[in-house]
């Protein structure tokens, strides 16, 4: 009997663990107005997306910033050389970097990564293709 | 049952719970107790009792937000030597309050000087305490912090959609009454057309019709129409008067299709959600009051302005290295037997920390949600004087999302500060990526669509974007179900001589109660180890 109760407790704990207690639930997608805000970003081109999403942490000049922790500079960043890395970062997130795969279309991801790779002292001119983004989305 | 039999049973149960607690942790014990009908509602079980001598054991507590403060307080009360280390030059973490004269510098380097008048403030982080957050309520009571009501549902506040109703904000009372009325009318029709015969008995259908008529404010024909009956719910177009004043007139309900397309109905669900149910409170004078009061009694063991750079451990103890947070220089080391680490996961992820690979992976897996709050000071409380909105929240589909009115100082002449933005989640990034000055501008611009008085009455504002706060990268841990399943236990278990605590280590991410419950759970498990050794 004792063992049964432990098992029940652990199962319940796991079930509870699935319920995140975040402030606001995301609204279902709607073709009409949304009081809770659309999880999709309005901006479509790379520059607008950078200015309205990435700049929140990496700063408008892409120089990053620091406090108790730090936001890496995207300016002159060697890690952007292979496009798969920034594509994966934007789609899936890592560490403090949130995942934006659910909030951006493949075209938006391609546009914003291409923009960052060709600005702020980065000159990786091979544009990110939709196929590349699609592949990352599918392998997630 | 004789009293001795009762004692035997009680003892047996208690032993059982203790055993479950030891084997599977406090949460499992709680679940088992709930299953047997003991604990209920909140998981807070009253002041924590750490019995048995810690025999001079020293604990280093990292971070002086709620989890760190509670850990330090209760461990010291239990006889531990404690050192509390904090990055900011104040305690409280996200439970902070911005007042006139405060100077705020964010990660971008932008400096804001708050220009609010005396007595006016903004809570940029947590701002309300549900009645069932019993841990918080207990500490507030123990430290003499007064609470006042937080108005979660204000029937006269606005619900606004930029693309519907010609952009004119609707009153919450009208939205709720009309939605309820239309739904009741439809369901009553269905009953009258015998379409519910399969699922509801005839007898229940009669009672259901009575309920729908009352709940939906329907007329004698079970229709939701303009008139006195609906006006008693949604409010009057011409209000009741005296003497020879005009007779009262009920307004025309909003069409169901407009309620649906504009999404304004959704405003109803906020106040119906358990975490926001009435009664709900705020501390008098600002959210920093309780942590400040707790921090005061811990001042002699607290080091402020200390940025942790590494956390090392071996089988004998823990060594924490920190530098001066302002200069990045002057490295110092503290040693202890154990460490309670409440640092936000994205920060901890960038610190050299010696824990198991599984815990390390969990630390690096969790990002924090975006949130933006903006406080605006106006020359007068026009929302009360002109719009008759006393406290509570207006909702809009504009990026600012919410306008929340002060829940104190009602009906007083003079200036007021309201919350002009509360954007949360990824949708908040569009505001979070602006400078504070531009976020204030956006709040005034957008808010004036609900209150045209904004433009002439605005004086000054401050804005806080949680991703630009220097001490945390976002407002609260955003756990997905998959991440919970994969990492939560790995992060919660004591790892060598280090245990994590904080709202991120709870099912109440973003809530002070989550930090309190997590801290109490972590230090209880740690204490159990210490006294058992």
XYZ file of C-alpha atoms in Angstrom, chain A residues 1-3 5-6 8-10 12-28 30-43 48-60 64-72 92-103 140, chain B residues 16 19-20 23-24 27-28 31-32 36 43 87 107-108 127-128 159-161 164 260-264 266-267 270 275-276 307-308 346-347 349-350 363-368 395-397 401 422 424 426-427 429-430 432-433 466-468 470-474 477-479 481 484 488-489 507-511:
148
model
C 0.000 0.000 0.000
C 2.822 2.359 0.881
C 4.493 1.793 -2.451
C 0.866 5.811 -2.642
C 4.403 6.815 -3.571
C 0.502 7.802 -7.249
C 2.283 10.813 -5.789
C 5.030 10.743 -8.380
C 0.520 13.269 -10.049
C 3.682 15.301 -9.721
C 4.602 14.560 -13.308
C 1.096 15.485 -14.449
C 1.266 18.754 -12.538
C 4.656 19.455 -14.022
C 2.983 19.744 -17.409
C 1.017 22.782 -16.269
C 3.207 25.863 -16.494
C 1.992 28.700 -14.293
C 2.874 31.532 -16.618
C 1.109 34.864 -16.510
C -0.981 34.720 -19.648
C -1.990 31.775 -21.820
C -1.353 32.183 -25.549
C -4.505 32.758 -27.558
C -5.526 30.366 -30.297
C -7.647 33.800 -35.103
C -8.297 35.580 -38.370
C -10.028 38.308 -36.385
C -8.872 40.565 -33.558
C -7.030 39.059 -30.598
C -7.280 40.647 -27.188
C -4.326 38.675 -25.857
C -2.070 39.607 -28.753
C -0.963 37.605 -31.721
C 2.054 35.406 -31.064
C 3.055 36.113 -34.686
C 5.198 39.128 -35.458
C 3.817 41.734 -37.854
C 7.170 42.669 -39.379
C 12.032 45.410 -39.340
C 12.162 42.020 -37.638
C 15.586 42.758 -36.202
C 14.432 46.134 -34.899
C 11.202 44.775 -33.398
C 12.423 41.491 -31.898
C 16.198 40.929 -31.725
C 17.008 44.475 -30.616
C 15.236 43.860 -27.304
C 18.323 41.974 -26.067
C 21.056 42.267 -28.691
C 20.411 46.048 -28.873
C 19.601 48.175 -31.945
C 24.735 43.162 -27.074
C 24.954 44.204 -23.445
C 25.851 43.042 -19.991
C 24.697 43.034 -16.386
C 24.595 40.015 -14.074
C 24.831 38.060 -17.340
C 25.405 39.188 -20.911
C 23.767 39.274 -24.344
C 26.282 38.386 -27.058
C 14.801 26.647 -31.115
C 16.478 29.064 -28.697
C 19.255 28.188 -26.275
C 20.062 29.311 -22.734
C 18.398 32.683 -22.202
C 17.565 32.973 -25.912
C 13.862 32.176 -26.416
C 12.661 29.964 -29.279
C 10.907 31.930 -32.015
C 10.080 29.006 -34.309
C 6.399 29.099 -33.365
C 6.167 32.870 -33.736
C 13.386 19.684 -34.411
C 3.716 7.035 6.230
C 8.516 8.087 4.839
C 7.062 9.267 1.527
C 11.886 8.975 -0.296
C 10.090 11.069 -2.884
C 5.748 17.423 -3.327
C 5.051 13.718 -3.501
C 0.129 14.601 -3.280
C -0.197 11.550 -1.069
C -6.005 10.764 1.674
C 0.551 23.848 -0.622
C 23.897 41.448 -7.425
C 21.409 46.816 -20.091
C 21.334 49.171 -23.104
C 1.718 43.542 -8.600
C -0.975 41.341 -7.083
C -12.425 46.518 -23.436
C -11.032 47.873 -26.678
C -10.444 46.556 -30.166
C -14.122 47.065 -34.187
C -17.017 37.290 -31.277
C -15.045 38.933 -34.090
C -13.608 41.678 -31.895
C -12.474 39.123 -29.302
C -13.628 41.453 -26.504
C -12.031 37.262 -23.757
C -11.783 39.995 -21.114
C -9.211 37.016 -16.721
C -4.721 32.860 -10.207
C -6.633 36.136 -10.532
C 28.203 39.649 -9.047
C 28.731 35.897 -8.754
C 19.732 32.403 -17.900
C 22.200 34.154 -15.548
C 23.801 29.465 -17.378
C 26.522 32.068 -17.979
C 19.965 25.303 -16.544
C 20.754 25.961 -20.208
C 17.360 24.891 -21.494
C 15.022 27.471 -20.006
C 14.555 30.979 -21.377
C 12.516 33.709 -19.734
C -7.934 45.511 -22.002
C -7.010 46.315 -25.598
C -5.677 44.484 -28.635
C -2.473 45.226 -23.988
C 1.442 45.464 -19.598
C 3.633 39.795 -21.892
C 6.671 36.962 -27.323
C 4.112 39.532 -28.491
C 9.096 41.876 -27.951
C 7.844 44.537 -30.340
C 10.654 45.423 -25.575
C 12.911 46.255 -28.501
C 12.371 42.746 -18.307
C 14.834 41.644 -20.963
C 16.764 44.851 -20.374
C 20.460 44.150 -15.600
C 19.885 41.342 -13.089
C 17.743 38.912 -15.102
C 17.175 38.110 -18.762
C 13.379 38.308 -18.953
C 10.937 31.158 -16.649
C 8.872 29.965 -19.590
C 8.640 26.209 -19.104
C 5.556 20.753 -20.946
C 9.190 20.212 -17.403
C 12.428 19.926 -13.776
C 13.389 17.131 -11.386
C 4.666 25.405 -10.757
C 4.035 29.118 -10.130
C 6.575 30.671 -12.474
C 6.441 34.447 -12.251
C 4.686 34.445 -8.883
